Amino acid sequence: MHVDDAIRERRSIRAFKSDPVPRALLEDLLEIASRAPSGTNVQPWHVHVVMDAARDRLVDRVMAHREAHRAGGAPDASSEYPRATKRKEPYVRRMRTLGKEMYGLLGIPKGDQEASWRQWGRNYEFFSAPVGLIFTIDKDLEYNSWLDIGIMLQTVMLAAKARGLDTCAQGAWNNFWTITKDELNIPDTEYIVCGMSLGYAKEDEPVNTLISEREPLSNFVTFHDG
């Protein structure tokens, strides 16, 4: 697959088949993704791959903790590291446009809190994907290393697409991080950056037809040529 085709065809998949992904294919994918660039070759990423029984244990524990949090009996529903609490335009518009399109495809009307809660919970089931990836980074690394791990994430997603696999990057795994760290033995010296679902898309699911809009070049590119 040409790299341009992988970029165009990659999209966030929110419904996966249960078909297993061979360990050898995962190793090949992550090995090529390790060629992602990083400043001074720091390579700040660490990837926790969960599959089979390990995946199920993580999902069960986080989902149980999530329900306990909802009932008021468990803490840490928010990110371990600081995140923006308010957004301004044009970012709010873009976010709301995506949400409206996605929930429309899911058949969840605005204001249906129970259905929205269940759909949010699908994040912690990796949208039924057979493989989950949890990306972590050392807490003492500088902001540039967070850019590097973003490049690594994109490289994983494009390499997966080139191999016939699909993905969904998931910021939701910033939440309930105490349970994830405990289950995967992630040291307290690392942040959980995000998660990623990986597997084969259910092509007949309406939510998987969503292709998020992109701004025209005139909205984000400034040429300095005079």
C-alpha angles and dihedrals in degrees: 000000000000112000091241090056091050090052093049096044098044113101137156108273118205101178122051137184118244091237109132122243112227115246090230091056091050092050091049091049095049093044092057091043089056086072087075110124123251133180111276086350092283091149092200098184131107119187124203110198115202122190140146114003094353090057092048093050092052093047093048094049096046093045091050091048090048092055090047090052090051089053090051097253104106135050136215107064092149137065120289090224127052116278132179112274095193132040129199134204136321088024096057091054093050092048094048093047091055093046093050092050095045097047090044090057089047091052093238111142121217110271097025096129097176094053091044091051091052092048092049087052089059086075089067090052089053086241087286092299112152093227130051126189122201115195120205136180134196111263094226095061120106128246092267089066089059087058088051094053089050089056088050091052092052091048091053091050095049094044089050091052091050088056095050095261130124133215147189121202110217127202087180089085088073084078125076088020096156091067094045092049092049095047094047097036092240109171121240088242089075134069122219101236099185145307133245133207115218131186141078120323124240094233094193094061111104093219089062091062091068113117110182117226123252128213119247117255090253089067098056110015126081117187116207104195108132 
